[in-house]
Coordinates of C-alpha atoms in Angstrom, one line a residue:
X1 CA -22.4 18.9 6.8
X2 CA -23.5 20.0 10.1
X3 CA -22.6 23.0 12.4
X4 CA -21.2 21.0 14.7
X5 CA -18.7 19.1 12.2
X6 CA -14.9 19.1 12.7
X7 CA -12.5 19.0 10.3
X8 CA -10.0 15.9 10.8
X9 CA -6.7 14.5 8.6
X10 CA -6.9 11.1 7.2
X11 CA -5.5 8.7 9.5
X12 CA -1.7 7.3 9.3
X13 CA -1.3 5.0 12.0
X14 CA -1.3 1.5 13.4
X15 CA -3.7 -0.7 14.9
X16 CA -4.1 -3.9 17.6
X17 CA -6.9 -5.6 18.4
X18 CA -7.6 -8.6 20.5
X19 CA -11.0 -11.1 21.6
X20 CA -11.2 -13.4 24.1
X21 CA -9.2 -13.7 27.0
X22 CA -7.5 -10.8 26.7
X23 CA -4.0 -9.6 28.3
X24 CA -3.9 -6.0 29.0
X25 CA -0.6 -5.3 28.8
X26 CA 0.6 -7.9 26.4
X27 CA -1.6 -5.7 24.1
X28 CA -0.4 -2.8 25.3
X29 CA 3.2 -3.9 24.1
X30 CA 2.1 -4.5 20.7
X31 CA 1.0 -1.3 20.1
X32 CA 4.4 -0.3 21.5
X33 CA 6.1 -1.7 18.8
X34 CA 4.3 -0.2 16.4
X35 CA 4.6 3.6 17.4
X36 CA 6.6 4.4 14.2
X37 CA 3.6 4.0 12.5
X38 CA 1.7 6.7 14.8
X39 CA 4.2 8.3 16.7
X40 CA 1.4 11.5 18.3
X41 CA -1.0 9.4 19.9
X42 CA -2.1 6.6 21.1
X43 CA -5.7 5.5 22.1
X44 CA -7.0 1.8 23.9
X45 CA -9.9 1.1 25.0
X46 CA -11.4 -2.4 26.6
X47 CA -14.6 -3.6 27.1
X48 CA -15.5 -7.5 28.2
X49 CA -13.7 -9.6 26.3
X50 CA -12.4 -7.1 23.0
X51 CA -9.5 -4.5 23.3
X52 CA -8.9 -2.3 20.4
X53 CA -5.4 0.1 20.0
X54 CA -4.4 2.8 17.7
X55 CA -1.4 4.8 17.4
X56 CA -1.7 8.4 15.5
X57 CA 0.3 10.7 13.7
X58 CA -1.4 13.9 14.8
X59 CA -1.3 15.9 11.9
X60 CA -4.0 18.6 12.4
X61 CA -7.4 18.2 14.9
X62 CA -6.0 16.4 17.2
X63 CA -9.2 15.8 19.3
X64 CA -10.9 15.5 16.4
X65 CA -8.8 12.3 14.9
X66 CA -8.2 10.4 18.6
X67 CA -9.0 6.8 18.1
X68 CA -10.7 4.5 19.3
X69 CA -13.0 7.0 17.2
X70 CA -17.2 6.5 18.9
X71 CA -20.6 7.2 18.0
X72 CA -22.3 10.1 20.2
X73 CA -23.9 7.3 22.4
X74 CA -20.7 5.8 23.0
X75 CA -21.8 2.2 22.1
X76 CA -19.7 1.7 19.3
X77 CA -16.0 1.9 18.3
X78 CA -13.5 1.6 15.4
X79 CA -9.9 1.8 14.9
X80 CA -8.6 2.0 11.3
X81 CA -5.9 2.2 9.5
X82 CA -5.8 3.8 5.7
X83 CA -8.3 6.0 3.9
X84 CA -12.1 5.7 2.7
X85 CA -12.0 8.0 -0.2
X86 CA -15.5 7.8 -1.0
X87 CA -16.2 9.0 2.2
X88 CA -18.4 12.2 1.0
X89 CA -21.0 9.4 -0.9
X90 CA -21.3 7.6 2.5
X91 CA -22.1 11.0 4.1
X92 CA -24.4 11.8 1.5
X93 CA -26.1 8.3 1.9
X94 CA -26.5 7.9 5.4
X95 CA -27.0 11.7 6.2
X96 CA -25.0 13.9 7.6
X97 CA -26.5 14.3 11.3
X98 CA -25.4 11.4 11.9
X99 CA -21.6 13.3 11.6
X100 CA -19.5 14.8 13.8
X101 CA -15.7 15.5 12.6
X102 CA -14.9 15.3 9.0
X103 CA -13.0 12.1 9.4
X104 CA -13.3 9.3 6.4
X105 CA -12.7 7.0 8.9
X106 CA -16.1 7.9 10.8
X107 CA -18.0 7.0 7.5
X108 CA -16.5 3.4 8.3
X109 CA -18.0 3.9 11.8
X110 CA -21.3 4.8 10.4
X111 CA -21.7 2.3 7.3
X112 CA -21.1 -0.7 9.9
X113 CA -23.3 0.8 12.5
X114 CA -26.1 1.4 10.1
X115 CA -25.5 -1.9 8.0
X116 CA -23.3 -4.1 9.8
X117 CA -21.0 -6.0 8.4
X118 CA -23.2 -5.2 5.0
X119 CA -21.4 -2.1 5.5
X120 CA -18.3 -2.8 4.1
X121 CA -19.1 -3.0 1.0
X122 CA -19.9 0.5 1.1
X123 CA -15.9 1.2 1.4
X124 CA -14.1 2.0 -1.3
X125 CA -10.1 2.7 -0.3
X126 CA -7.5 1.3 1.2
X127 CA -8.2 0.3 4.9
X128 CA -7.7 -2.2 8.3
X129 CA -10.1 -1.6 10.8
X130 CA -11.3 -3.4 13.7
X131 CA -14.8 -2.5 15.3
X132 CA -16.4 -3.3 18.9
X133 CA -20.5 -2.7 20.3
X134 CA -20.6 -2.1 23.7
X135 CA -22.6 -5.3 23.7
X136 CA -20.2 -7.3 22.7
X137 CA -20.1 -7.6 19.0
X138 CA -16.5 -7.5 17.2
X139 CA -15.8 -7.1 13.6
X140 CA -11.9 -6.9 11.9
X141 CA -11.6 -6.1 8.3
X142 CA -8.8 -5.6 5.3
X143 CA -9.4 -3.4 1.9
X144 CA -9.7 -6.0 -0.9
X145 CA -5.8 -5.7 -2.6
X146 CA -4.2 -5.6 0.9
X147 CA -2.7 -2.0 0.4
X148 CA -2.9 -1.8 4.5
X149 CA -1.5 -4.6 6.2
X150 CA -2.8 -6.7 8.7
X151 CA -1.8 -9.7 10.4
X152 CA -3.3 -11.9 13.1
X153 CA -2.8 -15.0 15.4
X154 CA -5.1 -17.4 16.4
X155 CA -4.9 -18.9 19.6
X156 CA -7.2 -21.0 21.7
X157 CA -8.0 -18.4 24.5
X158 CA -7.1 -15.2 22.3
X159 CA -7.2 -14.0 18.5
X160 CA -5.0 -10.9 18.4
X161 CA -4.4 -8.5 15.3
X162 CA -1.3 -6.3 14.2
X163 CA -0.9 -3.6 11.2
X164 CA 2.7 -5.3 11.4
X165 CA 4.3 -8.7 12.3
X166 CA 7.0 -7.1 14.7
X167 CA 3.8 -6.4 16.9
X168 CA 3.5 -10.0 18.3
X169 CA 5.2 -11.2 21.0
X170 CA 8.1 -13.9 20.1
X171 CA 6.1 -16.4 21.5
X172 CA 2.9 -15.2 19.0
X173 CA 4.8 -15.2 16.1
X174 CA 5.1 -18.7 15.1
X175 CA 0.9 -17.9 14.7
X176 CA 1.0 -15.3 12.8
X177 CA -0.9 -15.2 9.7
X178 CA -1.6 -12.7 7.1
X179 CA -5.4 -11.6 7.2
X180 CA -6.4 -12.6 4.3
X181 CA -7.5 -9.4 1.6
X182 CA -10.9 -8.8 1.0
X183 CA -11.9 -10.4 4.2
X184 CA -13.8 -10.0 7.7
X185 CA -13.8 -12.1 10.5
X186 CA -16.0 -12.3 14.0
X187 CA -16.0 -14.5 16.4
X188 CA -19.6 -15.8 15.3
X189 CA -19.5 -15.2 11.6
X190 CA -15.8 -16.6 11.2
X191 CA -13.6 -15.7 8.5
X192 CA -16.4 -14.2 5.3
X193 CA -15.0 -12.8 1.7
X194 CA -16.6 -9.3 1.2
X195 CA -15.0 -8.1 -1.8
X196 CA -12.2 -9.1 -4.8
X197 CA -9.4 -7.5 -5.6
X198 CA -10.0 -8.5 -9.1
X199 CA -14.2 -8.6 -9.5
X200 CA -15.4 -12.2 -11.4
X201 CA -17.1 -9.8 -13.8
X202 CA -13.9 -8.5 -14.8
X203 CA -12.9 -9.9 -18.0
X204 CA -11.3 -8.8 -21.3
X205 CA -13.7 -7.4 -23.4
X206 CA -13.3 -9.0 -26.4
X207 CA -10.3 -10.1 -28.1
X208 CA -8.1 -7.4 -29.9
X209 CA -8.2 -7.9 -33.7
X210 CA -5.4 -6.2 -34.6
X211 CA -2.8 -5.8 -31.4
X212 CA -1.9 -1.8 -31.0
X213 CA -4.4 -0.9 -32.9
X214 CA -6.7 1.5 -30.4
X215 CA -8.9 4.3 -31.0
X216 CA -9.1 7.7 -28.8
X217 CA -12.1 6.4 -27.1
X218 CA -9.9 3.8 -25.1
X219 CA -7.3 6.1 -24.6
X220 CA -9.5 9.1 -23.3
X221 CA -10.9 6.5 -20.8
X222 CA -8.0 5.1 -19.4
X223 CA -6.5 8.9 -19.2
X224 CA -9.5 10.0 -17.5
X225 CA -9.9 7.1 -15.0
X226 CA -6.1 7.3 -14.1
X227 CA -6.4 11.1 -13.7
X228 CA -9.6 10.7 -11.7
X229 CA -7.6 8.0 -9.3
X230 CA -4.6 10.6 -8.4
X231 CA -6.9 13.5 -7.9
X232 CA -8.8 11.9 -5.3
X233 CA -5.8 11.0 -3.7
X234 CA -4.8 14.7 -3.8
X235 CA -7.4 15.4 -1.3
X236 CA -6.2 16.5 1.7
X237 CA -5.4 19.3 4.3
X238 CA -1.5 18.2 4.7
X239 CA 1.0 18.6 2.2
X240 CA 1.3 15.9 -0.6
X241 CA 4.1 14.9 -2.4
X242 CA 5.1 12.5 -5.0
X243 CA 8.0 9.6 -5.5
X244 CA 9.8 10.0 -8.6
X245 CA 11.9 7.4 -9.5
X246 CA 12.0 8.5 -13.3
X247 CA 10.1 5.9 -15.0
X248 CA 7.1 6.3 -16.9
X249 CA 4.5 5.3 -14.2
X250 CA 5.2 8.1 -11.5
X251 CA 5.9 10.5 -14.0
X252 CA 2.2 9.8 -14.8
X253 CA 1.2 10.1 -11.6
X254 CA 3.5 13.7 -10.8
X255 CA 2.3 15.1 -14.1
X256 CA -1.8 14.7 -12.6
X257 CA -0.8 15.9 -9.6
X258 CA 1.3 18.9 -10.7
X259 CA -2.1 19.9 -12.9
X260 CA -4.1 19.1 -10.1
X261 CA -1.5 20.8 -7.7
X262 CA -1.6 24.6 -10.6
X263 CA -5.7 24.5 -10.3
X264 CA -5.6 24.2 -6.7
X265 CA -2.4 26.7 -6.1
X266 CA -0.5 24.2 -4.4
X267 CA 2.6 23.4 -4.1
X268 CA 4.0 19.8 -5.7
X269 CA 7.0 18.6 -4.0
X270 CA 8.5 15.6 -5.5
X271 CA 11.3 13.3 -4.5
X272 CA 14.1 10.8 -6.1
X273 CA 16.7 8.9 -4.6
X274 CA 19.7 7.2 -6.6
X275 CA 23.6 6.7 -6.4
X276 CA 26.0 9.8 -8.4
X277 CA 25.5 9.4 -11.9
X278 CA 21.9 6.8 -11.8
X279 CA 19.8 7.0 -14.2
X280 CA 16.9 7.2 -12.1
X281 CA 18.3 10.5 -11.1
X282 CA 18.7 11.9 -14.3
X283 CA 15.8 11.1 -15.6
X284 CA 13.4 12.3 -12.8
X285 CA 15.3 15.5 -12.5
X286 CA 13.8 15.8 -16.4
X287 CA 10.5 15.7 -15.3
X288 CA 10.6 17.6 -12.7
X289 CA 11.9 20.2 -15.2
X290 CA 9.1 20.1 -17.5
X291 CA 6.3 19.6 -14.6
X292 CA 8.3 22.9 -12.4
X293 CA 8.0 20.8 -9.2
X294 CA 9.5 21.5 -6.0
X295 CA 12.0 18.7 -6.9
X296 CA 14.2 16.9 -4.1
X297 CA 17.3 14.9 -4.5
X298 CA 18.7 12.5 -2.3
X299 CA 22.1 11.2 -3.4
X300 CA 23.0 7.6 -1.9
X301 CA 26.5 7.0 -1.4
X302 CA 27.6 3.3 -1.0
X303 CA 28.3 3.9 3.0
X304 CA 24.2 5.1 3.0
X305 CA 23.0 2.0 1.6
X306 CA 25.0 0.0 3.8
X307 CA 23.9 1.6 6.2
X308 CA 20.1 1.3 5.6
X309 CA 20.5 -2.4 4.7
X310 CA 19.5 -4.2 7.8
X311 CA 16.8 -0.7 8.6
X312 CA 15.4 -2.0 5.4
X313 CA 14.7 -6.0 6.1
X314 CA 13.7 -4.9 9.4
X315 CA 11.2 -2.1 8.3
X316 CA 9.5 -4.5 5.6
X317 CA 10.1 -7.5 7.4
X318 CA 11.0 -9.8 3.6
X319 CA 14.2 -11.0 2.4
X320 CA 12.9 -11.3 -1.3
X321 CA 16.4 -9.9 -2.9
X322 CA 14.3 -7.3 -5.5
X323 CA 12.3 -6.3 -3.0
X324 CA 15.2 -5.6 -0.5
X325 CA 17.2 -3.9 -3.1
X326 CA 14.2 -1.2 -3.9
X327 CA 13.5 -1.2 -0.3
X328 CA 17.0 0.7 0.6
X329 CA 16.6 3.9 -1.7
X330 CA 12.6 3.7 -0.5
X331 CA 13.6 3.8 2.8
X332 CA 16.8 6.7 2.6
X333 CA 14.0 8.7 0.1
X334 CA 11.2 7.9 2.9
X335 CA 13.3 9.8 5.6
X336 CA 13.9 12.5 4.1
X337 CA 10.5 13.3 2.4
X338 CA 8.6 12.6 5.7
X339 CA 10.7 15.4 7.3
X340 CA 8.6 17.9 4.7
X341 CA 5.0 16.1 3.7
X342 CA 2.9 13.6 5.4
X343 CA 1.7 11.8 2.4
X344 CA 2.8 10.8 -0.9
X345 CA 1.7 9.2 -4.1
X346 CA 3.5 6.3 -6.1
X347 CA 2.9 4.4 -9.0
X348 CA 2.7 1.2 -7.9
X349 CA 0.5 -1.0 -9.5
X350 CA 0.8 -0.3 -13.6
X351 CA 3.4 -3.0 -14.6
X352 CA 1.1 -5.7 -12.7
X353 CA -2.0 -4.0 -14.8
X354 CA -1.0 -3.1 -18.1
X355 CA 2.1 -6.0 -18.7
X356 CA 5.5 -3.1 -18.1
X357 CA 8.0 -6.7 -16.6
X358 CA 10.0 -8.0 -19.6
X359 CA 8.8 -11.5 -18.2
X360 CA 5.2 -10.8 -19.3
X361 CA 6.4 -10.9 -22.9
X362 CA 8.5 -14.3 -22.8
X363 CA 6.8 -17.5 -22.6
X364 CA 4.3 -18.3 -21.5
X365 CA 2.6 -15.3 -21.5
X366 CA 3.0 -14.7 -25.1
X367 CA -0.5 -16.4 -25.2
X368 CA -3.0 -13.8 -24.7
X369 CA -4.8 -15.9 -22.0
X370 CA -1.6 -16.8 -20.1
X371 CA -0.9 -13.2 -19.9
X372 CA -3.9 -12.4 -18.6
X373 CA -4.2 -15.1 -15.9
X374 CA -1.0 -14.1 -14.9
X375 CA -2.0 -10.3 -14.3
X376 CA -4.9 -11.2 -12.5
X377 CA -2.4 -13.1 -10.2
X378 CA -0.1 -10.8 -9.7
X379 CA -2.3 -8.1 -8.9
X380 CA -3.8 -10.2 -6.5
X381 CA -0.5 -10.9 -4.9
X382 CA 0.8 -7.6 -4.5
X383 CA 0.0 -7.4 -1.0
X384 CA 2.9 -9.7 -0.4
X385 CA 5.2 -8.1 -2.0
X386 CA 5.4 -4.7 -3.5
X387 CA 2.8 -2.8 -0.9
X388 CA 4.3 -4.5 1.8
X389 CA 7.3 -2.6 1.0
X390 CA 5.3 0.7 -0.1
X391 CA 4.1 0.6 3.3
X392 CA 6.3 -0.3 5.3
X393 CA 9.4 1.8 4.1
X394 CA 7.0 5.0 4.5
X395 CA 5.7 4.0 7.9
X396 CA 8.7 3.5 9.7
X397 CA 8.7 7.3 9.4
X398 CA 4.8 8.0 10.1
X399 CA 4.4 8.9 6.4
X400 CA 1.6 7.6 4.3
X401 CA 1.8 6.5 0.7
X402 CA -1.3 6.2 -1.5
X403 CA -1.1 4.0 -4.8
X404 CA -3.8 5.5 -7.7
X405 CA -2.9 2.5 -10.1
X406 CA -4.2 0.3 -8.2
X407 CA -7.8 2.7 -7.8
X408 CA -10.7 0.0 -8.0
X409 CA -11.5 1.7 -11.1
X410 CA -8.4 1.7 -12.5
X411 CA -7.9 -2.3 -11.9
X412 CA -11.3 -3.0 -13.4
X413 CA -10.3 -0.8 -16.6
X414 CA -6.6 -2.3 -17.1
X415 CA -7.8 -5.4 -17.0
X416 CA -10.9 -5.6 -19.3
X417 CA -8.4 -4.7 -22.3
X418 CA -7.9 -7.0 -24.2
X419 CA -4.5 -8.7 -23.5
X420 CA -3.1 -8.4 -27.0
X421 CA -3.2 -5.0 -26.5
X422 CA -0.7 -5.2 -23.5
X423 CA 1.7 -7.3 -25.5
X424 CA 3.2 -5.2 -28.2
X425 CA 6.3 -3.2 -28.0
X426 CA 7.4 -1.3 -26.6
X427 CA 6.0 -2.3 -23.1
X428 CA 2.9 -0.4 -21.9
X429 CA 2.7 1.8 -25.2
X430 CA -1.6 2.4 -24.4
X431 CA -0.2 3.8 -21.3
X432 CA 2.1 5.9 -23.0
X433 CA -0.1 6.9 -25.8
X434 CA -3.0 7.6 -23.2
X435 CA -0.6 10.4 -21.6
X436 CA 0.8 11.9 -24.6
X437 CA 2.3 15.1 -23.5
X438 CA 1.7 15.2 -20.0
X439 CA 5.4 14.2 -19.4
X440 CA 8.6 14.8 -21.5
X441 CA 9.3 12.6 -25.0
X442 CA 12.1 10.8 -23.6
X443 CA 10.5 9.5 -20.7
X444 CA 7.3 8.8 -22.1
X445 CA 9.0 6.1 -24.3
X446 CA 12.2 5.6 -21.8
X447 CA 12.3 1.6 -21.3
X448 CA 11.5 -0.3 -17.8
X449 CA 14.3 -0.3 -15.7
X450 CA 13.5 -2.1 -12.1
X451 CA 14.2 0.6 -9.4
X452 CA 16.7 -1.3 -7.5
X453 CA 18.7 -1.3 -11.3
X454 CA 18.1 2.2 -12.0
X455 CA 18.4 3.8 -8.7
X456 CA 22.0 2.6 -8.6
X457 CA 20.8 0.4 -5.4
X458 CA 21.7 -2.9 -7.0
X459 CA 25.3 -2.5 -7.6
X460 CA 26.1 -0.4 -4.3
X461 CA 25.0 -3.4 -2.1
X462 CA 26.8 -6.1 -4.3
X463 CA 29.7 -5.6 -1.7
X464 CA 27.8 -5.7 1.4
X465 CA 26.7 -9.3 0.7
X466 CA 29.8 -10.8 -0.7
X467 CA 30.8 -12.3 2.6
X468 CA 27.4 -13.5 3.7
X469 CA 26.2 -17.1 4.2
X470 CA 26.4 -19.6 2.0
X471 CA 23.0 -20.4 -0.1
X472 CA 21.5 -23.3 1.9
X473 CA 17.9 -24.6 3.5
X474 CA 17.1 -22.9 6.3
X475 CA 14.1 -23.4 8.5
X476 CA 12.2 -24.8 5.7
X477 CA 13.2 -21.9 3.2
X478 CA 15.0 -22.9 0.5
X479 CA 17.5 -19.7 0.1
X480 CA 18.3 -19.3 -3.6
X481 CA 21.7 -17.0 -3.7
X482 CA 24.1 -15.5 -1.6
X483 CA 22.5 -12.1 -1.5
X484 CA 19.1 -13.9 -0.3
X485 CA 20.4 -16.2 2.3
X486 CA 22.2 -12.4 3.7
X487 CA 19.2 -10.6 3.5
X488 CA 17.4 -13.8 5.3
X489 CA 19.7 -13.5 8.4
X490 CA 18.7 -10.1 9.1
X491 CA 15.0 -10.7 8.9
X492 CA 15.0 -13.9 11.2
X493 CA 17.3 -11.7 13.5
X494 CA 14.8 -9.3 14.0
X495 CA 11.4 -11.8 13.7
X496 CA 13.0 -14.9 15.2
X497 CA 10.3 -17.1 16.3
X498 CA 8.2 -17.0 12.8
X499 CA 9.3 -20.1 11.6
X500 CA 5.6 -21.6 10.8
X501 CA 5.0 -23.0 7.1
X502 CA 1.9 -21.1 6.9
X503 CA 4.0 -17.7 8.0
X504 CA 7.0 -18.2 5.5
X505 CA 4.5 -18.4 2.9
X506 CA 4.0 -14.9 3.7
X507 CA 6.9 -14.2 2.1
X508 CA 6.7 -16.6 -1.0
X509 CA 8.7 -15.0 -3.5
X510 CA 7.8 -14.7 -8.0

């Protein structure tokens, strides 16, 4: 790394982007609406017929990390969104004089000036970005699972782009799409896969003899590749922390990171949220305990979920009643945490890649191939549902959350066992064997519990929807209970206008 190399924070922000005909200050107001995401800063620049936008949360080198982030010739420009944790490879490729901060979002920069859209494929993390040449060139892009989100609108004079629907103006909205995963679009190239969130090549590798029966071999490698997923996520100059709901899969994820957190001499703060007496509570205060984390409770009375009901629909813009129900404690725990670290780690991702829902062991999916199908399609779906509320319920505070499970590596691992493996009882037990006295007895073989259940959430908002609407068609949604058809009148309050088939698929529910 060169002299003249800053040292500059990952980025947490939002973006907007427009081509064609474009509308200053309608632009401008979309980037408004998004300043939760990047409440420190905000950068715009226009030339001919592209405007890009960023918001910022400034969390150290502050001139260092302004977007639209350039090239030293000023030709080029990228905003982004996310993190490109193979940044230090790029560098390594492309040299580093071509460097000037530390920023993993300027090895984006650089791989698409050097290779063009070629480039991307070069990325490995979780990202949106939208780049611009000076002569005219434009280039939007989304990581392959969709663990940033981004949303755009096509219209005959304009094609504008959001990190979040609330962006668009109401008149927009009945346009808005999600950009597809794995994507990039230009004006000239049109819409162009670049990468899968589940790679063709990725298949089981052979069928599993005797179900449960695994050597150390399998075990070491799945132990290693998780371990090696978390600790690249550790990487930063701000504080880290982890969300602790008490399961098995982020008491995985603590566990690496309090190891990775002793070698490094750095604090580990972790956090849990649940009503008096949950069990979520109980049993993350345990591993904290046996971890010695900075542990963090946050006690939610019935009068705070209430409360952080409509904040919840509005922040992850979905009505899907599961998602809404984990979405309240996320939210209440979001607050508070983003109040004393800038980032934390989940465990999103290992029920969808090693079989943890009780419906992967009922029928259909009894059948080895069935189950795997069915993982591969949920994994690939989870950018509609479970990281849309990951990110969104962190980002209304300007706090990022990073998901190791779902580490390219990690996906390609999971989901070259063979399926019989994933199918014996109890649920996940290669998991659990693989990380065999990293976390206490009791939770390494504690059952699934969904977080809205355990966290007490559930049962403390049965009252708030007892007097809602009847269940009935509504704007060609067909509303399915009570709690649904409540949770659906906030979310068209606050994005009324979306009504398009195309949108509402969006929010197409398992």
């Amino acid at each position: 790394m060169t002299s003249r190399t800053r040292r500059c924070p990952r980025v947490v922000c939002g973006i907007v982007a427009a081509v064609g005909e474009v509308d200053v200050q309608l632009c401008r107001e979309m980037l408004a609406r998004i300043k939760h995401r990047g409440p420190d800063d905000t950068g715009e620049i226009r030339r001919g017929n592209v405007w890009l936008g960023h918001q910022r949360l400034s969390i150290m080198d502050v001139a260092g990390g302004h977007q639209p982030m350039t090239d030293t010739e000023r030709t080029t420009y990228l905003v982004t969104n996310g993190e490109i944790y193979n940044h230090r490879h790029i560098r390594e490729d492309l040299g580093h004089d071509l460097f000037e901060t530390g920023s993993d979002s300027e090895a984006a920069l650089h791989a698409l000036i050097v290779d063009g859209p070629a480039g991307l494929a070069r990325l490995r993390g979780m990202f949106a970005l939208a780049f611009m040449t000076e002569d005219g060139d434009f280039l939007v892009a989304r990581d392959s699972l969709g663990v940033k989100p981004l949303y755009w609108a096509r219209r005959d004079d304009v094609t504008l782009f959001a990190s979040e629907l609330r962006a668009f103006d109401p008149a927009d909205r009945p346009l808005v799409e999600s950009f597809p995963p794995g994507h990039c679009w230009s004006p000239n190239g049109g819409l162009v896969r670049f990468a899968d969130a589940v790679p063709a090549r990725v298949r089981p590798a052979r069928r599993a003899e005797e179900p449960g029966v695994w050597d150390e071999a399998l075990l070491k490698s799945v132990r290693e590749t998780i371990v090696t997923a978390v600790e690249n996520r550790m990487m930063s100059d701000v504080g880290i922390g982890v969300f602790l709901s008490g399961g098995l899969d982020s008491a995985i994820v603590a566990a690496v990171a309090a190891e990775y957190a002793r070698r490094h001499n750095q604090p580990l703060p972790t956090f849990a949220v649940g009503a008096p007496g949950s069990s979520d509570l109980a049993a993350a205060r345990i591993v904290a305990d046996y971890l010695g984390t900075e542990h963090h409770e946050i006690v939610m009375s019935k009068e705070d979920a209430r409360a952080a009901l409509p904040k919840a629909v509005r922040a992850i813009e979905h009505y899907d009643p599961s998602l809404v129900r984990s979405s309240v404690p996320n939210l209440l725990l979001a607050e508070y945490a983003s109040k004393r670290v800038h980032a934390v780690l989940t465990g999103e991702g290992a029920d969808e890649l090693f079989a943890g829902y009780s419906y992967y062991h009922e029928e259909p999916f009894t059948d080895p191939d069935a189950l795997q199908a069915e993982l591969v399609r949920t994994v690939k779906e989870l950018h509609h549902l479970n990281l849309q509320r990951c990110d969104r319920t962190t980002m209304a505070f300007g706090m990022e959350a990073r998901v190791p499970f779902l580490d390219r590596d990690v996906i390609e691992l999971a989901l070259s066992i063979p399926p019989e493996h994933k199918l014996v009882t109890p649920e996940k037990k290669l998991l659990r064997e693989a990380f065999e006295g990293w976390v206490p007895e009791e939770i390494l073989w504690r059952g699934k519990e969904q977080f809205g259940d355990g966290s007490g959430a559930k049962d403390v908002l049965e009252d708030a929807v007892r007097t809602s609407p009847d269940v009935r068609a509504a704007d060609g949604v067909e509303l399915r209970t009570r709690e649904e058809a409540a949770f659906y009148s906030i979310w068209r309050e606050e994005l009324a206008g979306i009504r398009s088939e195309s949108t509402l698929g969006l929010f197409a529910t398992t």
